[in-house]
Structure formats: structure tokens, C-alpha cells
Amino acid sequence: MDVYPMRLLPGTEIKSYLQAFVERNKLQAAFILTCCGSVTKARLRFASDQHLDHKTVTVDEKMEITSLVGTICKDGAHLHTTLGNQNGQTVSGHVVGDFIVHTTAEIVLGNAVGYDFSRKFDENTGFAELVVESKKTDE
């Protein structure tokens, strides 16, 4: 596993930054090891019982990033977050975009050497889902 620590500055859009970082560094199987920081804005999609009814919400307030997890490859990123406000209330969901750094975002990415992540459309879910391929050969 290779490790890539970074600090994103105020105003940076996290999801697009991570996608560009993965592409620029030719990472084949990237994932988030840890993240802490804060955001001023986040556009999230919530889970839904209805296949095509995917509700999104824009959180437009300063919130702490209490969790950020996911996978990133050349075909896109699948990120989930939990954010906490000044009263300790949380909101969580799939990061759609507009995930803007407030003070900092300290992120450590991992890259699973020997694997290749891609995304292919899955008719059952309606989303481009993760495909994992091993590049390892038996010795």
C-alpha cells in the first residue's frame, strides 16, 4: 500500500481535488484512510427506498468533518461523509459535490498496490458500481 498525506486549504472543493489528485498521480485503487477538518458547504445525496428517488440536500453552514470514507479511481469517486454542526447534530450521506473546505481538510489517501479499481454501470442499482481487479500474478 502506498500512502499520500495532504492538507487542503480553505475554499478547496474536496471531491474534485481528490479526483484530480488520483488522475494526476495515476493511482489505480485509491481509498480514503482518514480525514479531519471542516467545510462551509456540502451537497449530499441521501439513501432512498425508491430506486429513482434520490434526494439531495445542500448543507450551507460551517460543519466539522467527523468522517469521510470512500474509493476513488479514474472513473470517479464514491464518497460518504458524516458532518457535525456546532450543536453536535450530524448529517450524513453520499458526497455529490460542493464539498468546500472551511479551515482545513487533513486527508490521507491509500492506494492498494496490485489492484485496479474501475466503475461500471449496474442495472440492478442504477449506479456505476466499483469493480475490483487484481493485477497480482501467482508466483
Coordinates of C-alpha atoms in Angstrom, one line a residue:
M1 CA 0.0 0.0 0.0
D2 CA 1.2 3.5 -0.9
V3 CA 0.2 6.4 1.4
Y4 CA -0.5 10.0 0.3
P5 CA -1.0 12.6 3.1
M6 CA -2.2 16.0 2.2
R7 CA -3.8 19.2 3.6
L8 CA -6.4 21.0 1.6
L9 CA -6.7 24.7 2.1
P10 CA -9.8 26.9 2.7
G11 CA -12.1 27.2 -0.4
T12 CA -10.9 23.9 -2.0
E13 CA -13.6 21.6 -3.3
I14 CA -12.6 18.3 -1.8
K15 CA -14.2 15.7 -4.2
S16 CA -12.9 17.3 -7.4
Y17 CA -9.4 17.8 -5.8
L18 CA -9.2 14.2 -4.8
Q19 CA -10.4 13.0 -8.2
A20 CA -7.7 15.2 -9.9
F21 CA -5.0 14.0 -7.5
V22 CA -5.8 10.4 -8.3
E23 CA -5.7 11.0 -12.0
R24 CA -2.5 13.2 -11.9
N25 CA -0.7 10.6 -9.8
K26 CA -2.1 7.6 -11.8
L27 CA -3.4 5.9 -8.7
Q28 CA -5.2 2.7 -9.7
A29 CA -7.0 1.8 -6.5
A30 CA -7.3 4.8 -4.2
F31 CA -9.3 5.0 -0.9
I32 CA -9.5 7.3 2.0
L33 CA -7.7 6.2 5.1
T34 CA -8.6 9.2 7.3
C35 CA -9.8 12.8 7.1
C36 CA -10.5 15.5 9.6
G37 CA -11.3 19.2 9.0
S38 CA -14.3 21.4 8.3
V39 CA -16.5 22.5 5.5
T40 CA -18.6 25.5 4.7
K41 CA -20.8 23.7 2.3
A42 CA -21.6 20.2 1.1
R43 CA -24.1 18.8 -1.4
L44 CA -25.2 15.3 -0.2
R45 CA -27.5 12.6 -1.6
F46 CA -29.4 10.5 0.9
A47 CA -30.3 6.8 0.7
S48 CA -33.8 6.1 -0.6
D49 CA -36.2 3.2 -0.8
Q50 CA -37.3 4.3 -4.3
H51 CA -34.8 3.3 -7.0
L52 CA -35.0 6.6 -8.9
D53 CA -36.0 8.9 -6.0
H54 CA -32.6 10.1 -4.8
K55 CA -33.0 13.1 -2.6
T56 CA -30.1 15.6 -2.4
V57 CA -29.6 18.4 0.0
T58 CA -27.1 21.3 0.2
V59 CA -25.8 21.9 3.7
D60 CA -24.7 25.5 3.7
E61 CA -23.1 26.0 7.2
K62 CA -19.8 25.5 8.9
M63 CA -19.5 21.9 9.9
E64 CA -16.8 19.5 11.2
I65 CA -15.9 16.5 9.1
T66 CA -16.3 13.7 11.5
S67 CA -16.0 11.0 8.9
L68 CA -15.0 10.7 5.2
V69 CA -14.8 7.3 3.6
G70 CA -14.7 6.0 0.1
T71 CA -13.0 4.8 -3.1
I72 CA -11.6 6.9 -5.9
C73 CA -10.5 5.7 -9.4
K74 CA -10.1 7.1 -12.9
D75 CA -13.9 6.5 -13.5
G76 CA -15.0 8.6 -10.4
A77 CA -15.3 8.7 -6.7
H78 CA -17.7 7.2 -4.3
L79 CA -17.5 9.1 -1.1
H80 CA -19.7 9.2 2.1
T81 CA -19.4 11.7 4.9
T82 CA -20.7 12.5 8.3
L83 CA -20.7 16.2 9.3
G84 CA -21.3 17.7 12.8
N85 CA -22.6 21.2 13.5
Q86 CA -22.0 23.5 16.4
N87 CA -24.8 21.8 18.4
G88 CA -23.4 18.3 17.9
Q89 CA -26.1 17.3 15.4
T90 CA -25.0 15.3 12.4
V91 CA -25.9 14.9 8.8
S92 CA -24.5 12.2 6.6
G93 CA -24.8 10.9 3.0
H94 CA -23.2 10.4 -0.3
V95 CA -21.0 13.3 -1.3
V96 CA -22.3 14.7 -4.6
G97 CA -20.2 17.8 -4.8
D98 CA -19.8 21.4 -3.5
F99 CA -17.8 19.9 -0.6
I100 CA -15.9 23.1 0.3
V101 CA -13.1 23.3 2.9
H102 CA -13.6 25.8 5.7
T103 CA -10.4 25.8 7.7
T104 CA -8.6 22.7 6.7
A105 CA -9.1 19.1 5.4
E106 CA -6.3 16.8 6.5
I107 CA -6.6 13.7 4.3
V108 CA -4.6 10.6 4.0
L109 CA -5.2 8.5 0.8
G110 CA -4.1 5.0 0.4
N111 CA -3.5 3.2 -2.9
A112 CA -4.0 -0.6 -3.0
V113 CA -0.9 -1.6 -5.0
G114 CA -1.6 -4.6 -7.2
Y115 CA -5.3 -3.8 -7.7
D116 CA -7.2 -1.8 -10.3
F117 CA -10.5 -0.1 -9.4
S118 CA -13.0 0.9 -12.1
R119 CA -16.7 1.7 -12.2
K120 CA -19.3 0.1 -14.4
F121 CA -23.0 0.8 -14.7
D122 CA -25.1 -1.8 -12.7
E123 CA -28.6 -2.1 -14.0
N124 CA -29.7 -3.5 -10.6
T125 CA -28.7 -0.4 -8.7
G126 CA -28.8 2.3 -11.4
F127 CA -25.3 3.4 -10.5
A128 CA -21.8 3.0 -11.7
E129 CA -20.5 0.5 -9.1
L130 CA -17.0 -0.5 -8.1
V131 CA -15.2 -3.3 -10.0
V132 CA -12.0 -4.6 -8.3
E133 CA -9.4 -6.4 -10.4
S134 CA -6.3 -8.0 -9.1
K135 CA -3.1 -7.3 -11.0
K136 CA -1.2 -9.8 -8.9
T137 CA 0.0 -12.9 -10.5
D138 CA 0.6 -16.3 -8.9
E139 CA 4.3 -17.0 -8.4

